[in-house]
Amino acid sequence: MSEDGLVWAAILAMAVATWATRISGFWLMGLVPEGGFMRRALNHLPGALVISILSPIVIDGGWAPAAAVAVAVVILRAGVTATFAMFGAMGVVALIRLLV
Amino acid sequence: MKTDTAPTIFTWDGIRRGARRFLPLAFASFLGGTGFGILASDLGLGLAQAMGMSALVFAGASQMVAMDVWTFPPAVLGLGAAAFAINIRHVVMGAALRPWLKSLPLLRSHAALLMMTDANWAQAMVERRRGEADAAIIVGSGLVMWFGWVSGTGIGQLVGGVIDDPRTFGIDMIVPAFFALTLPALWPGVRRLHPWIVAAMAAALVHVVLPDGTWHVVVGGLAGAAVGGLSRE
């Protein structure tokens, strides 16, 4: 397959995988036992996934992503919307790079 | 919980109300899409490819991660598996919607499920508890966010080519900042932090052994979830 074809194949693979996640909970609902290991594990899964995404980025990237994460969380906790917190974190890192 | 059993309806009025209420979030989605479009352009994805991905996948986190690990030619199965792993939270969200959607025809319930994002799902759960019967608000709110996300991606892809070094404006910080924003909502409390610690250690270890790909996300996520599942509430 051409490289362009493979790019579209990857986009389609991501789309099908995501559609599956959006639909399957509706169907699996009856099968997951209440109060069991599965429910507790599913509860912790989103946070564990985000941490797993972030930790190698911070390990590889040093101070910049660590600062971006900290600034984003602080701005968000101050009650500002998520989008502005994201751009605020980008701005702070850009500013530090400009000055240092 | 009496209101939870309000009969389910699905109307054009619900689509309109959901859309109107979510206009501010559609704008936020537009800005997020712009960020994604810039990343995609920086990576070398074309306008149609970037917008096509946003239109078909419509899930910010997984698209951001895909940009982080993308190669040319792309690893088709790996990217699909990573998208599944990152969006696995949708499974739990969709499960929570079942009581509301189950009496609808499949076409309608699945329209709502495919338009489900973190924001309009959370809003829909709140509205349902307040007695909302019309499940079409999920479709309306999802649609305006979808339009914002896809059009923002297009603008970002076009603007992105103009910027030489993405580091200048901190554009390489979009991914860590985006994920950092989900942390406060997911925070399990200091006493139940061990799943996060295990996840971070497992992800770091796998990342050192297998630097390419997203296996660190899959292994770290599953390890953290397993530890969370084994611990007492």
Coordinates of C-alpha atoms in Angstrom, one line a residue, chain B residues 26-217:
Chain B
A26 CA -18.0 24.2 20.8
F27 CA -15.7 27.3 20.8
A28 CA -13.4 25.6 23.3
S29 CA -13.5 22.5 21.1
F30 CA -12.6 24.7 18.1
L31 CA -9.5 26.0 20.0
G32 CA -8.5 22.5 21.0
G33 CA -8.9 21.4 17.4
T34 CA -6.7 24.3 16.3
G35 CA -4.0 22.9 18.7
F36 CA -4.4 19.5 17.2
G37 CA -4.3 20.9 13.6
I38 CA -1.0 22.7 14.3
L39 CA 0.5 19.4 15.7
A40 CA -0.7 17.5 12.7
S41 CA 0.7 20.0 10.2
D42 CA 4.0 20.1 12.1
L43 CA 4.1 16.3 11.7
G44 CA 3.4 16.4 8.0
L45 CA -0.3 15.4 7.8
G46 CA -2.2 17.1 5.0
L47 CA -5.4 19.2 5.4
A48 CA -7.7 16.4 4.3
Q49 CA -5.9 13.8 6.5
A50 CA -6.0 16.0 9.6
M51 CA -9.6 17.0 9.2
G52 CA -10.6 13.5 8.2
M53 CA -9.0 12.2 11.5
S54 CA -10.9 14.8 13.5
A55 CA -14.2 14.1 11.7
L56 CA -14.0 10.3 12.0
V57 CA -12.2 9.8 15.4
F58 CA -13.5 12.9 17.2
A59 CA -11.6 12.1 20.4
G60 CA -9.0 14.7 21.4
A61 CA -6.8 12.6 23.8
S62 CA -6.3 9.7 21.4
Q63 CA -5.6 12.1 18.4
M64 CA -3.0 14.0 20.5
V65 CA -1.3 10.7 21.5
A66 CA -1.3 9.5 17.9
M67 CA 0.6 12.7 16.9
D68 CA 3.1 11.9 19.7
V69 CA 3.9 8.5 18.4
W70 CA 3.1 8.9 14.6
T71 CA 5.7 7.5 12.1
F72 CA 5.8 7.5 8.3
P73 CA 4.6 5.1 7.2
P74 CA 2.2 4.8 10.2
A75 CA 1.9 1.7 12.4
V76 CA -1.8 1.0 11.5
L77 CA -2.6 -1.6 14.1
G78 CA -0.5 0.0 16.9
L79 CA -2.3 3.3 16.4
G80 CA -5.7 1.6 16.4
A81 CA -4.8 -0.3 19.6
A82 CA -3.6 2.9 21.2
A83 CA -6.8 4.7 20.3
F84 CA -8.8 1.9 21.8
A85 CA -6.7 1.9 25.0
I86 CA -6.9 5.6 25.5
N87 CA -10.6 5.9 24.7
I88 CA -11.5 2.9 26.9
R89 CA -13.0 5.3 29.3
H90 CA -15.9 5.7 26.8
V91 CA -16.8 2.1 27.6
V92 CA -17.6 3.1 31.2
M93 CA -19.3 6.3 30.1
G94 CA -21.5 4.4 27.6
A95 CA -22.4 1.9 30.2
A96 CA -23.7 4.7 32.4
L97 CA -25.9 6.0 29.6
R98 CA -27.6 2.6 29.0
P99 CA -30.6 3.1 31.4
W100 CA -31.5 6.3 29.6
L101 CA -30.9 5.1 26.0
K102 CA -32.0 1.4 26.1
S103 CA -35.6 2.0 25.1
L104 CA -34.7 4.0 22.0
P105 CA -34.4 2.6 18.5
L106 CA -30.8 1.5 17.9
L107 CA -30.1 4.2 15.3
R108 CA -31.0 6.9 17.8
S109 CA -29.2 5.4 20.9
H110 CA -26.1 4.9 18.8
A111 CA -26.2 8.4 17.3
A112 CA -26.0 9.6 21.0
L113 CA -23.2 7.1 21.8
L114 CA -21.1 8.2 18.8
M115 CA -21.5 11.9 19.7
M116 CA -20.5 11.2 23.3
T117 CA -17.5 13.2 24.6
D118 CA -16.2 13.8 28.1
A119 CA -17.9 17.2 28.4
N120 CA -21.4 16.4 26.9
W121 CA -21.5 13.0 28.7
A122 CA -20.9 14.7 32.1
Q123 CA -23.4 17.4 31.3
A124 CA -26.0 14.8 30.2
M125 CA -25.6 12.8 33.4
V126 CA -26.3 16.0 35.4
E127 CA -29.3 16.9 33.2
R128 CA -30.7 13.4 33.5
R129 CA -30.6 13.6 37.3
R130 CA -32.5 16.9 37.1
G131 CA -35.3 15.1 35.2
E132 CA -34.3 15.6 31.6
A133 CA -36.1 13.0 29.4
D134 CA -34.8 14.0 25.9
A135 CA -31.7 12.0 25.0
A136 CA -31.3 14.0 21.8
I137 CA -29.5 16.7 23.8
I138 CA -26.4 14.5 23.7
V139 CA -26.6 14.5 19.9
G140 CA -27.1 18.3 19.7
S141 CA -24.3 19.1 22.1
G142 CA -22.0 16.6 20.5
L143 CA -22.7 17.9 17.0
V144 CA -21.7 21.5 17.8
M145 CA -18.5 20.2 19.5
W146 CA -17.8 18.1 16.4
F147 CA -18.2 21.1 14.1
G148 CA -15.9 23.1 16.3
W149 CA -13.3 20.3 16.5
V150 CA -13.2 19.6 12.8
S151 CA -13.2 23.3 11.6
G152 CA -10.5 24.1 14.3
T153 CA -8.4 21.3 13.0
G154 CA -8.6 22.7 9.5
I155 CA -7.6 26.2 10.6
G156 CA -4.7 24.8 12.8
Q157 CA -3.4 22.7 9.9
L158 CA -3.3 25.8 7.7
V159 CA -1.7 28.0 10.3
G160 CA 0.7 25.4 11.5
G161 CA 2.8 25.4 8.3
V162 CA 3.6 29.1 8.9
I163 CA 5.3 28.4 12.2
D164 CA 8.9 27.3 11.8
D165 CA 9.8 26.0 15.3
P166 CA 6.8 24.7 17.3
R167 CA 8.8 25.2 20.5
T168 CA 8.7 29.0 20.0
F169 CA 5.1 29.2 21.2
G170 CA 5.3 26.2 23.4
I171 CA 3.3 24.2 20.9
D172 CA 5.2 21.1 22.0
M173 CA 3.5 21.5 25.4
I174 CA 0.0 21.0 24.0
V175 CA 0.0 17.3 24.7
P176 CA 1.3 17.4 28.4
A177 CA -0.9 20.4 29.2
F178 CA -4.0 18.8 27.7
F179 CA -3.6 15.7 29.8
A180 CA -2.7 17.6 32.9
L181 CA -6.1 19.2 32.7
T182 CA -7.8 15.9 33.2
L183 CA -5.8 15.2 36.4
P184 CA -7.8 17.2 39.0
A185 CA -11.1 15.5 37.9
L186 CA -9.4 12.0 38.1
W187 CA -7.6 12.6 41.4
P188 CA -8.3 9.6 43.6
G189 CA -7.1 11.1 46.9
V190 CA -3.7 10.8 48.6
R191 CA -4.6 7.5 50.3
R192 CA -5.6 5.9 47.0
L193 CA -2.7 7.1 45.0
H194 CA -0.9 3.7 44.6
P195 CA -2.6 2.9 41.3
W196 CA -1.1 6.2 39.9
I197 CA 2.4 5.4 41.3
V198 CA 2.3 1.8 39.9
A199 CA 1.1 3.2 36.5
A200 CA 3.8 5.8 36.4
M201 CA 6.5 3.3 37.2
A202 CA 5.2 0.6 34.8
A203 CA 4.9 3.2 32.0
A204 CA 8.4 4.6 32.6
L205 CA 9.9 1.0 32.6
V206 CA 8.1 0.0 29.4
H207 CA 9.1 3.3 27.8
V208 CA 12.7 2.6 28.5
V209 CA 12.5 -1.0 27.1
L210 CA 10.2 -0.2 24.1
P211 CA 10.7 3.5 23.3
D212 CA 8.7 3.4 20.1
G213 CA 4.9 3.0 20.2
T214 CA 2.3 3.3 22.9
W215 CA 2.8 0.1 24.8
H216 CA 3.8 2.2 27.9
V217 CA 0.2 3.6 27.8

